[in-house]
Amino acid sequence: APPPPPEPHAGEPSLATAPRLFDPNEAAPVEAPVQGDLLALPHVHARRVDHVARAQGLRELGDLSGAVTELRRALHDDPGDTDTLAQLARTARLAGDTGLALDAYARLAQAEPTEAGALVQQARLLVAQGRFADAVPVGEEALLRNPEDAEVYQVLGRAHLGANELGPAILRFQQAVHLDPEHGHALNNLGFAYLRASDNARAVEVLTQAAALLPHVAYVQNNLGVACERLGRLEEARAAYAAATRLSPRYVQARVNAERVARADPCLLY
C-alpha cells in the first residue's frame, strides 16, 4: 500500500481520508526511491499502467499525496518526460511537499536548458521558505536564459529584498517594471523597497500606480498609506488605510496605522 500522506499544513484540509484508486493487476510497489534519484518511485506491475491518468483522477478526488505517488511512478517508467516532471512539481507544491517540488523544478530546469520557467518557480519556492541566498543564483541562472522576462527580475528582487540588499532589490524591481509597466506586484515591491530605503517620495509615486492596478489588494493600500503618512499627506494616508481595512477587516497592521493617523482628528477614529 502507498505510504500515508504527509501531515497537512495549517489551514489546509486533511487528505488522510481521501479515496485511493487501486489496480488489482498491479503488484505491490517497492516504495524505496532509486539510488541517486529522489523523484522516481520504482514499481512492478503485470501490465502497463497510465500513472499520469491515475494521478489526474486522484487530484480530482482531492488525494494530492496519492497523485504525487502516481507521478513518481510515471517518472520511473519514463524519467525524461518533462510534462510529468512539471505536473509532479505543481502537485507536490499543492500537497505541501516543498522539498520534492524543489527537486522536481530543478530536474525540469536541467531537462529544459533554454527555458527559465522552472527556475523562476524554484526561486519563488526558495523565497517563500526564506532561503534568499539560495534563491539568488537560481534567479540569476533564469536571467541568463531569458533576460526579457519580467518575472525573472521580480523574483530576483524579492530574493534581494528578503536578504535586506536594498540596492540590488530596487534595481531588479525597476527592471521588472521597465519590461512590464503594468506589473502591479512589481510596482508594490518596488515601492516597499523604496520605503525600506526611506525614499518616500518615490515610494508614493510607484505605490500610487500599484494601487491603481491592484485596487482590491489590501497590503498595497496599506503600503501607500505608509508612504503618504511619512510625507505628511495625512488625508491621503487615512484614505489608503481605510481602503486597506475595508478590503481586509482582519488586517491588523492596517487598522493600527489607521487609528494612529486618526488620532489627529478624533472624529475619524473607528
PDB file of C-alpha atoms in Angstrom:
ATOM      1  CA  ALA A   1       0.000   0.000   0.000  1.00  0.00           C
ATOM      2  CA  PRO A   2       1.213   3.587  -0.623  1.00  0.00           C
ATOM      3  CA  PRO A   3       2.672   5.393   2.397  1.00  0.00           C
ATOM      4  CA  PRO A   4       0.330   7.651   4.407  1.00  0.00           C
ATOM      5  CA  PRO A   5       0.078  11.256   3.161  1.00  0.00           C
ATOM      6  CA  PRO A   6       2.179  13.955   4.865  1.00  0.00           C
ATOM      7  CA  GLU A   7       0.674  15.997   7.645  1.00  0.00           C
ATOM      8  CA  PRO A   8      -1.285  18.908   6.130  1.00  0.00           C
ATOM      9  CA  HIS A   9      -0.131  22.427   6.754  1.00  0.00           C
ATOM     10  CA  ALA A  10      -2.152  24.702   8.998  1.00  0.00           C
ATOM     11  CA  GLY A  11      -5.293  25.873   7.250  1.00  0.00           C
ATOM     12  CA  GLU A  12      -5.242  23.058   4.676  1.00  0.00           C
ATOM     13  CA  PRO A  13      -7.862  20.277   4.670  1.00  0.00           C
ATOM     14  CA  SER A  14      -6.597  16.865   5.706  1.00  0.00           C
ATOM     15  CA  LEU A  15      -6.181  14.405   2.851  1.00  0.00           C
ATOM     16  CA  ALA A  16      -5.849  11.357   5.098  1.00  0.00           C
ATOM     17  CA  THR A  17      -9.359  10.073   4.290  1.00  0.00           C
ATOM     18  CA  ALA A  18      -9.286  10.793   0.551  1.00  0.00           C
ATOM     19  CA  PRO A  19     -10.079   7.679  -1.538  1.00  0.00           C
ATOM     20  CA  ARG A  20      -7.292   5.980  -3.473  1.00  0.00           C
ATOM     21  CA  LEU A  21      -7.520   4.131  -6.770  1.00  0.00           C
ATOM     22  CA  PHE A  22      -6.230   0.566  -6.712  1.00  0.00           C
ATOM     23  CA  ASP A  23      -5.421  -1.590  -9.705  1.00  0.00           C
ATOM     24  CA  PRO A  24      -5.681  -5.310  -8.821  1.00  0.00           C
ATOM     25  CA  ASN A  25      -3.342  -6.141 -11.716  1.00  0.00           C
ATOM     26  CA  GLU A  26      -0.548  -4.096 -10.195  1.00  0.00           C
ATOM     27  CA  ALA A  27       1.801  -5.820  -7.821  1.00  0.00           C
ATOM     28  CA  ALA A  28       2.771  -4.240  -4.547  1.00  0.00           C
ATOM     29  CA  PRO A  29       5.168  -1.380  -5.351  1.00  0.00           C
ATOM     30  CA  VAL A  30       8.654  -1.073  -3.978  1.00  0.00           C
ATOM     31  CA  GLU A  31       8.414   2.236  -2.176  1.00  0.00           C
ATOM     32  CA  ALA A  32      12.150   2.952  -1.803  1.00  0.00           C
ATOM     33  CA  PRO A  33      13.450   5.515  -4.322  1.00  0.00           C
ATOM     34  CA  VAL A  34      16.041   4.569  -6.895  1.00  0.00           C
ATOM     35  CA  GLN A  35      19.541   5.192  -5.635  1.00  0.00           C
ATOM     36  CA  GLY A  36      20.622   8.602  -6.871  1.00  0.00           C
ATOM     37  CA  ASP A  37      17.084   9.519  -7.960  1.00  0.00           C
ATOM     38  CA  LEU A  38      14.874  11.121  -5.330  1.00  0.00           C
ATOM     39  CA  LEU A  39      11.933  11.623  -7.689  1.00  0.00           C
ATOM     40  CA  ALA A  40      11.220   8.326  -9.465  1.00  0.00           C
ATOM     41  CA  LEU A  41       9.398   5.652  -7.455  1.00  0.00           C
ATOM     42  CA  PRO A  42      10.201   2.121  -8.666  1.00  0.00           C
ATOM     43  CA  HIS A  43       7.413  -0.433  -9.026  1.00  0.00           C
ATOM     44  CA  VAL A  44       6.405  -3.564 -10.916  1.00  0.00           C
ATOM     45  CA  HIS A  45       3.050  -4.439 -12.458  1.00  0.00           C
ATOM     46  CA  ALA A  46       1.522  -7.181 -14.595  1.00  0.00           C
ATOM     47  CA  ARG A  47       0.540  -4.773 -17.377  1.00  0.00           C
ATOM     48  CA  ARG A  48       1.306  -1.243 -18.433  1.00  0.00           C
ATOM     49  CA  VAL A  49      -0.447   1.365 -16.281  1.00  0.00           C
ATOM     50  CA  ASP A  50      -1.083   5.008 -17.201  1.00  0.00           C
ATOM     51  CA  HIS A  51       0.131   6.534 -13.952  1.00  0.00           C
ATOM     52  CA  VAL A  52      -0.311  10.095 -15.224  1.00  0.00           C
ATOM     53  CA  ALA A  53      -4.008   9.462 -15.875  1.00  0.00           C
ATOM     54  CA  ARG A  54      -4.357   7.877 -12.448  1.00  0.00           C
ATOM     55  CA  ALA A  55      -2.681  10.935 -10.918  1.00  0.00           C
ATOM     56  CA  GLN A  56      -5.247  13.162 -12.624  1.00  0.00           C
ATOM     57  CA  GLY A  57      -8.062  11.055 -11.176  1.00  0.00           C
ATOM     58  CA  LEU A  58      -6.588  11.245  -7.693  1.00  0.00           C
ATOM     59  CA  ARG A  59      -6.186  15.020  -7.945  1.00  0.00           C
ATOM     60  CA  GLU A  60      -9.852  15.320  -8.890  1.00  0.00           C
ATOM     61  CA  LEU A  61     -10.722  13.226  -5.822  1.00  0.00           C
ATOM     62  CA  GLY A  62      -8.612  15.501  -3.623  1.00  0.00           C
ATOM     63  CA  ASP A  63      -5.880  12.949  -2.950  1.00  0.00           C
ATOM     64  CA  LEU A  64      -2.799  15.029  -3.705  1.00  0.00           C
ATOM     65  CA  SER A  65      -0.468  12.646  -1.894  1.00  0.00           C
ATOM     66  CA  GLY A  66      -1.696   9.746  -3.997  1.00  0.00           C
ATOM     67  CA  ALA A  67      -1.326  11.850  -7.149  1.00  0.00           C
ATOM     68  CA  VAL A  68       2.291  12.583  -6.222  1.00  0.00           C
ATOM     69  CA  THR A  69       2.950   8.851  -5.794  1.00  0.00           C
ATOM     70  CA  GLU A  70       1.494   8.071  -9.222  1.00  0.00           C
ATOM     71  CA  LEU A  71       3.526  10.803 -10.894  1.00  0.00           C
ATOM     72  CA  ARG A  72       6.699   9.475  -9.280  1.00  0.00           C
ATOM     73  CA  ARG A  73       5.846   6.031 -10.644  1.00  0.00           C
ATOM     74  CA  ALA A  74       5.333   7.578 -14.078  1.00  0.00           C
ATOM     75  CA  LEU A  75       8.830   9.055 -13.835  1.00  0.00           C
ATOM     76  CA  HIS A  76      10.209   5.597 -13.101  1.00  0.00           C
ATOM     77  CA  ASP A  77       8.656   4.413 -16.381  1.00  0.00           C
ATOM     78  CA  ASP A  78       9.816   7.475 -18.357  1.00  0.00           C
ATOM     79  CA  PRO A  79      12.457   9.528 -16.498  1.00  0.00           C
ATOM     80  CA  GLY A  80      12.780  12.081 -19.295  1.00  0.00           C
ATOM     81  CA  ASP A  81       9.097  13.055 -19.550  1.00  0.00           C
ATOM     82  CA  THR A  82       9.118  16.801 -18.899  1.00  0.00           C
ATOM     83  CA  ASP A  83       5.307  17.035 -18.753  1.00  0.00           C
ATOM     84  CA  THR A  84       5.290  14.531 -15.883  1.00  0.00           C
ATOM     85  CA  LEU A  85       8.063  16.453 -14.139  1.00  0.00           C
ATOM     86  CA  ALA A  86       6.102  19.683 -14.426  1.00  0.00           C
ATOM     87  CA  GLN A  87       2.957  18.026 -13.064  1.00  0.00           C
ATOM     88  CA  LEU A  88       4.913  16.495 -10.195  1.00  0.00           C
ATOM     89  CA  ALA A  89       6.405  19.863  -9.261  1.00  0.00           C
ATOM     90  CA  ARG A  90       2.996  21.569  -9.238  1.00  0.00           C
ATOM     91  CA  THR A  91       1.220  18.746  -7.413  1.00  0.00           C
ATOM     92  CA  ALA A  92       3.930  18.376  -4.765  1.00  0.00           C
ATOM     93  CA  ARG A  93       3.756  22.112  -4.173  1.00  0.00           C
ATOM     94  CA  LEU A  94      -0.008  21.930  -3.668  1.00  0.00           C
ATOM     95  CA  ALA A  95       0.447  18.935  -1.357  1.00  0.00           C
ATOM     96  CA  GLY A  96       2.846  20.945   0.809  1.00  0.00           C
ATOM     97  CA  ASP A  97       5.891  18.831  -0.090  1.00  0.00           C
ATOM     98  CA  THR A  98       8.161  21.770  -0.857  1.00  0.00           C
ATOM     99  CA  GLY A  99      11.339  19.701  -0.887  1.00  0.00           C
ATOM    100  CA  LEU A 100      10.008  17.365  -3.566  1.00  0.00           C
ATOM    101  CA  ALA A 101       8.673  20.314  -5.563  1.00  0.00           C
ATOM    102  CA  LEU A 102      12.095  21.991  -5.460  1.00  0.00           C
ATOM    103  CA  ASP A 103      13.777  18.785  -6.652  1.00  0.00           C
ATOM    104  CA  ALA A 104      11.255  18.429  -9.487  1.00  0.00           C
ATOM    105  CA  TYR A 105      11.709  22.034 -10.629  1.00  0.00           C
ATOM    106  CA  ALA A 106      15.497  21.615 -10.516  1.00  0.00           C
ATOM    107  CA  ARG A 107      15.280  18.428 -12.632  1.00  0.00           C
ATOM    108  CA  LEU A 108      12.896  20.152 -15.054  1.00  0.00           C
ATOM    109  CA  ALA A 109      15.303  23.081 -15.416  1.00  0.00           C
ATOM    110  CA  GLN A 110      18.066  20.610 -16.317  1.00  0.00           C
ATOM    111  CA  ALA A 111      15.831  18.859 -18.836  1.00  0.00           C
ATOM    112  CA  GLU A 112      14.891  22.180 -20.487  1.00  0.00           C
ATOM    113  CA  PRO A 113      18.226  24.025 -20.580  1.00  0.00           C
ATOM    114  CA  THR A 114      16.916  27.013 -22.546  1.00  0.00           C
ATOM    115  CA  GLU A 115      13.722  27.610 -20.537  1.00  0.00           C
ATOM    116  CA  ALA A 116      13.530  29.883 -17.495  1.00  0.00           C
ATOM    117  CA  GLY A 117      10.090  28.950 -16.147  1.00  0.00           C
ATOM    118  CA  ALA A 118      11.141  26.085 -13.883  1.00  0.00           C
ATOM    119  CA  LEU A 119      13.956  28.183 -12.420  1.00  0.00           C
ATOM    120  CA  VAL A 120      11.566  31.038 -11.677  1.00  0.00           C
ATOM    121  CA  GLN A 121       9.239  28.656  -9.843  1.00  0.00           C
ATOM    122  CA  GLN A 122      12.166  27.142  -7.953  1.00  0.00           C
ATOM    123  CA  ALA A 123      13.353  30.605  -6.899  1.00  0.00           C
ATOM    124  CA  ARG A 124       9.832  31.544  -5.757  1.00  0.00           C
ATOM    125  CA  LEU A 125       9.670  28.484  -3.538  1.00  0.00           C
ATOM    126  CA  LEU A 126      13.074  29.271  -2.063  1.00  0.00           C
ATOM    127  CA  VAL A 127      11.984  32.847  -1.328  1.00  0.00           C
ATOM    128  CA  ALA A 128       8.790  31.555   0.292  1.00  0.00           C
ATOM    129  CA  GLN A 129      10.965  29.376   2.545  1.00  0.00           C
ATOM    130  CA  GLY A 130      13.137  32.346   3.478  1.00  0.00           C
ATOM    131  CA  ARG A 131      16.135  30.849   1.661  1.00  0.00           C
ATOM    132  CA  PHE A 132      17.027  34.130  -0.006  1.00  0.00           C
ATOM    133  CA  ALA A 133      20.727  33.404  -0.540  1.00  0.00           C
ATOM    134  CA  ASP A 134      19.824  30.162  -2.316  1.00  0.00           C
ATOM    135  CA  ALA A 135      17.201  31.893  -4.464  1.00  0.00           C
ATOM    136  CA  VAL A 136      19.587  34.488  -5.908  1.00  0.00           C
ATOM    137  CA  PRO A 137      21.808  32.149  -8.013  1.00  0.00           C
ATOM    138  CA  VAL A 138      18.729  30.294  -9.248  1.00  0.00           C
ATOM    139  CA  GLY A 139      17.217  33.603 -10.344  1.00  0.00           C
ATOM    140  CA  GLU A 140      20.479  34.668 -11.957  1.00  0.00           C
ATOM    141  CA  GLU A 141      20.521  31.450 -13.992  1.00  0.00           C
ATOM    142  CA  ALA A 142      16.945  32.190 -15.101  1.00  0.00           C
ATOM    143  CA  LEU A 143      18.072  35.682 -16.083  1.00  0.00           C
ATOM    144  CA  LEU A 144      20.769  34.233 -18.354  1.00  0.00           C
ATOM    145  CA  ARG A 145      18.163  32.082 -20.057  1.00  0.00           C
ATOM    146  CA  ASN A 146      15.517  34.759 -20.535  1.00  0.00           C
ATOM    147  CA  PRO A 147      16.587  38.360 -19.882  1.00  0.00           C
ATOM    148  CA  GLU A 148      13.286  39.670 -21.281  1.00  0.00           C
ATOM    149  CA  ASP A 149      11.012  38.044 -18.688  1.00  0.00           C
ATOM    150  CA  ALA A 150       9.748  40.498 -16.074  1.00  0.00           C
ATOM    151  CA  GLU A 151       9.028  37.645 -13.644  1.00  0.00           C
ATOM    152  CA  VAL A 152      12.737  36.792 -13.511  1.00  0.00           C
ATOM    153  CA  TYR A 153      13.576  40.288 -12.274  1.00  0.00           C
ATOM    154  CA  GLN A 154      10.594  40.238  -9.911  1.00  0.00           C
ATOM    155  CA  VAL A 155      11.709  37.054  -8.133  1.00  0.00           C
ATOM    156  CA  LEU A 156      15.319  38.253  -8.013  1.00  0.00           C
ATOM    157  CA  GLY A 157      14.138  41.490  -6.449  1.00  0.00           C
ATOM    158  CA  ARG A 158      12.194  39.563  -3.816  1.00  0.00           C
ATOM    159  CA  ALA A 159      15.261  37.459  -3.015  1.00  0.00           C
ATOM    160  CA  HIS A 160      17.469  40.522  -2.588  1.00  0.00           C
ATOM    161  CA  LEU A 161      14.778  42.320  -0.589  1.00  0.00           C
ATOM    162  CA  GLY A 162      14.424  39.364   1.746  1.00  0.00           C
ATOM    163  CA  ALA A 163      18.183  39.424   2.280  1.00  0.00           C
ATOM    164  CA  ASN A 164      17.937  43.163   3.055  1.00  0.00           C
ATOM    165  CA  GLU A 165      20.009  44.009  -0.023  1.00  0.00           C
ATOM    166  CA  LEU A 166      18.065  47.130  -0.934  1.00  0.00           C
ATOM    167  CA  GLY A 167      20.221  48.367  -3.808  1.00  0.00           C
ATOM    168  CA  PRO A 168      20.050  45.159  -5.875  1.00  0.00           C
ATOM    169  CA  ALA A 169      16.383  44.704  -4.930  1.00  0.00           C
ATOM    170  CA  ILE A 170      15.423  48.168  -6.189  1.00  0.00           C
ATOM    171  CA  LEU A 171      17.387  47.630  -9.403  1.00  0.00           C
ATOM    172  CA  ARG A 172      15.679  44.313 -10.138  1.00  0.00           C
ATOM    173  CA  PHE A 173      12.203  45.668  -9.433  1.00  0.00           C
ATOM    174  CA  GLN A 174      12.919  48.669 -11.658  1.00  0.00           C
ATOM    175  CA  GLN A 175      13.945  46.306 -14.442  1.00  0.00           C
ATOM    176  CA  ALA A 176      10.752  44.275 -13.973  1.00  0.00           C
ATOM    177  CA  VAL A 177       8.633  47.427 -14.221  1.00  0.00           C
ATOM    178  CA  HIS A 178      10.588  48.592 -17.261  1.00  0.00           C
ATOM    179  CA  LEU A 179       9.715  45.351 -19.047  1.00  0.00           C
ATOM    180  CA  ASP A 180       6.112  45.326 -17.780  1.00  0.00           C
ATOM    181  CA  PRO A 181       4.943  48.823 -16.733  1.00  0.00           C
ATOM    182  CA  GLU A 182       1.585  47.396 -15.545  1.00  0.00           C
ATOM    183  CA  HIS A 183       3.080  44.726 -13.290  1.00  0.00           C
ATOM    184  CA  GLY A 184       1.239  45.762 -10.138  1.00  0.00           C
ATOM    185  CA  HIS A 185       3.064  43.424  -7.794  1.00  0.00           C
ATOM    186  CA  ALA A 186       6.476  44.520  -9.041  1.00  0.00           C
ATOM    187  CA  LEU A 187       5.405  48.147  -8.530  1.00  0.00           C
ATOM    188  CA  ASN A 188       4.247  47.356  -4.995  1.00  0.00           C
ATOM    189  CA  ASN A 189       7.517  45.607  -4.202  1.00  0.00           C
ATOM    190  CA  LEU A 190       9.488  48.492  -5.673  1.00  0.00           C
ATOM    191  CA  GLY A 191       7.512  50.907  -3.516  1.00  0.00           C
ATOM    192  CA  PHE A 192       8.085  48.760  -0.455  1.00  0.00           C
ATOM    193  CA  ALA A 193      11.827  48.697  -1.188  1.00  0.00           C
ATOM    194  CA  TYR A 194      11.798  52.487  -1.506  1.00  0.00           C
ATOM    195  CA  LEU A 195      10.084  52.681   1.880  1.00  0.00           C
ATOM    196  CA  ARG A 196      12.770  50.473   3.383  1.00  0.00           C
ATOM    197  CA  ALA A 197      15.352  52.824   1.871  1.00  0.00           C
ATOM    198  CA  SER A 198      13.444  55.888   3.220  1.00  0.00           C
ATOM    199  CA  ASP A 199      12.931  57.200  -0.326  1.00  0.00           C
ATOM    200  CA  ASN A 200       9.356  58.147   0.480  1.00  0.00           C
ATOM    201  CA  ALA A 201       8.636  60.427  -2.476  1.00  0.00           C
ATOM    202  CA  ARG A 202       9.460  57.685  -4.977  1.00  0.00           C
ATOM    203  CA  ALA A 203       7.540  55.216  -2.850  1.00  0.00           C
ATOM    204  CA  VAL A 204       4.370  57.301  -3.111  1.00  0.00           C
ATOM    205  CA  GLU A 205       4.769  57.588  -6.874  1.00  0.00           C
ATOM    206  CA  VAL A 206       5.089  53.882  -7.604  1.00  0.00           C
ATOM    207  CA  LEU A 207       2.655  52.741  -4.891  1.00  0.00           C
ATOM    208  CA  THR A 208       0.002  55.045  -6.343  1.00  0.00           C
ATOM    209  CA  GLN A 209       0.439  53.215  -9.634  1.00  0.00           C
ATOM    210  CA  ALA A 210       0.363  49.844  -7.879  1.00  0.00           C
ATOM    211  CA  ALA A 211      -2.850  50.725  -6.031  1.00  0.00           C
ATOM    212  CA  ALA A 212      -4.491  51.743  -9.313  1.00  0.00           C
ATOM    213  CA  LEU A 213      -3.529  48.426 -10.892  1.00  0.00           C
ATOM    214  CA  LEU A 214      -4.381  46.327  -7.796  1.00  0.00           C
ATOM    215  CA  PRO A 215      -7.336  48.163  -6.240  1.00  0.00           C
ATOM    216  CA  HIS A 216      -8.516  45.098  -4.329  1.00  0.00           C
ATOM    217  CA  VAL A 217      -5.193  44.200  -2.657  1.00  0.00           C
ATOM    218  CA  ALA A 218      -5.192  45.433   0.933  1.00  0.00           C
ATOM    219  CA  TYR A 219      -1.451  45.415   1.575  1.00  0.00           C
ATOM    220  CA  VAL A 220      -0.830  47.661  -1.444  1.00  0.00           C
ATOM    221  CA  GLN A 221      -3.229  50.220   0.016  1.00  0.00           C
ATOM    222  CA  ASN A 222      -1.529  49.941   3.385  1.00  0.00           C
ATOM    223  CA  ASN A 223       1.908  50.499   1.856  1.00  0.00           C
ATOM    224  CA  LEU A 224       0.589  53.560   0.051  1.00  0.00           C
ATOM    225  CA  GLY A 225      -0.791  54.842   3.330  1.00  0.00           C
ATOM    226  CA  VAL A 226       2.604  54.457   4.999  1.00  0.00           C
ATOM    227  CA  ALA A 227       4.310  56.370   2.194  1.00  0.00           C
ATOM    228  CA  CYS A 228       1.753  59.197   2.336  1.00  0.00           C
ATOM    229  CA  GLU A 229       1.952  59.392   6.113  1.00  0.00           C
ATOM    230  CA  ARG A 230       5.724  59.716   6.023  1.00  0.00           C
ATOM    231  CA  LEU A 231       5.388  62.687   3.689  1.00  0.00           C
ATOM    232  CA  GLY A 232       2.785  64.330   5.943  1.00  0.00           C
ATOM    233  CA  ARG A 233      -0.042  63.749   3.454  1.00  0.00           C
ATOM    234  CA  LEU A 234      -2.383  62.619   6.195  1.00  0.00           C
ATOM    235  CA  GLU A 235      -5.679  62.816   4.322  1.00  0.00           C
ATOM    236  CA  GLU A 236      -4.326  60.520   1.619  1.00  0.00           C
ATOM    237  CA  ALA A 237      -2.867  58.235   4.263  1.00  0.00           C
ATOM    238  CA  ARG A 238      -6.237  57.987   6.032  1.00  0.00           C
ATOM    239  CA  ALA A 239      -7.969  57.157   2.771  1.00  0.00           C
ATOM    240  CA  ALA A 240      -5.437  54.451   1.928  1.00  0.00           C
ATOM    241  CA  TYR A 241      -5.596  52.883   5.398  1.00  0.00           C
ATOM    242  CA  ALA A 242      -9.396  52.977   5.294  1.00  0.00           C
ATOM    243  CA  ALA A 243      -9.332  51.199   1.934  1.00  0.00           C
ATOM    244  CA  ALA A 244      -6.972  48.557   3.337  1.00  0.00           C
ATOM    245  CA  THR A 245      -9.146  47.838   6.361  1.00  0.00           C
ATOM    246  CA  ARG A 246     -12.273  47.810   4.225  1.00  0.00           C
ATOM    247  CA  LEU A 247     -10.713  45.268   1.869  1.00  0.00           C
ATOM    248  CA  SER A 248      -9.351  43.143   4.722  1.00  0.00           C
ATOM    249  CA  PRO A 249     -11.140  43.771   8.038  1.00  0.00           C
ATOM    250  CA  ARG A 250      -8.707  41.436   9.857  1.00  0.00           C
ATOM    251  CA  TYR A 251      -5.644  43.266   8.567  1.00  0.00           C
ATOM    252  CA  VAL A 252      -4.340  44.266  11.989  1.00  0.00           C
ATOM    253  CA  GLN A 253      -1.425  46.425  10.884  1.00  0.00           C
ATOM    254  CA  ALA A 254      -3.603  48.494   8.559  1.00  0.00           C
ATOM    255  CA  ARG A 255      -6.100  49.083  11.375  1.00  0.00           C
ATOM    256  CA  VAL A 256      -3.308  50.087  13.765  1.00  0.00           C
ATOM    257  CA  ASN A 257      -1.987  52.523  11.158  1.00  0.00           C
ATOM    258  CA  ALA A 258      -5.445  53.939  10.541  1.00  0.00           C
ATOM    259  CA  GLU A 259      -6.075  54.510  14.241  1.00  0.00           C
ATOM    260  CA  ARG A 260      -2.698  56.177  14.708  1.00  0.00           C
ATOM    261  CA  VAL A 261      -3.317  58.668  11.903  1.00  0.00           C
ATOM    262  CA  ALA A 262      -6.901  59.226  13.004  1.00  0.00           C
ATOM    263  CA  ARG A 263      -5.743  60.446  16.416  1.00  0.00           C
ATOM    264  CA  ALA A 264      -5.043  63.793  14.767  1.00  0.00           C
ATOM    265  CA  ASP A 265      -8.814  64.089  14.360  1.00  0.00           C
ATOM    266  CA  PRO A 266     -10.829  62.136  16.985  1.00  0.00           C
ATOM    267  CA  CYS A 267     -13.885  62.233  14.717  1.00  0.00           C
ATOM    268  CA  LEU A 268     -12.103  59.888  12.335  1.00  0.00           C
ATOM    269  CA  LEU A 269     -11.466  57.164  14.915  1.00  0.00           C
ATOM    270  CA  TYR A 270     -13.216  53.850  14.245  1.00  0.00           C
TER     271      TYR A 270
END
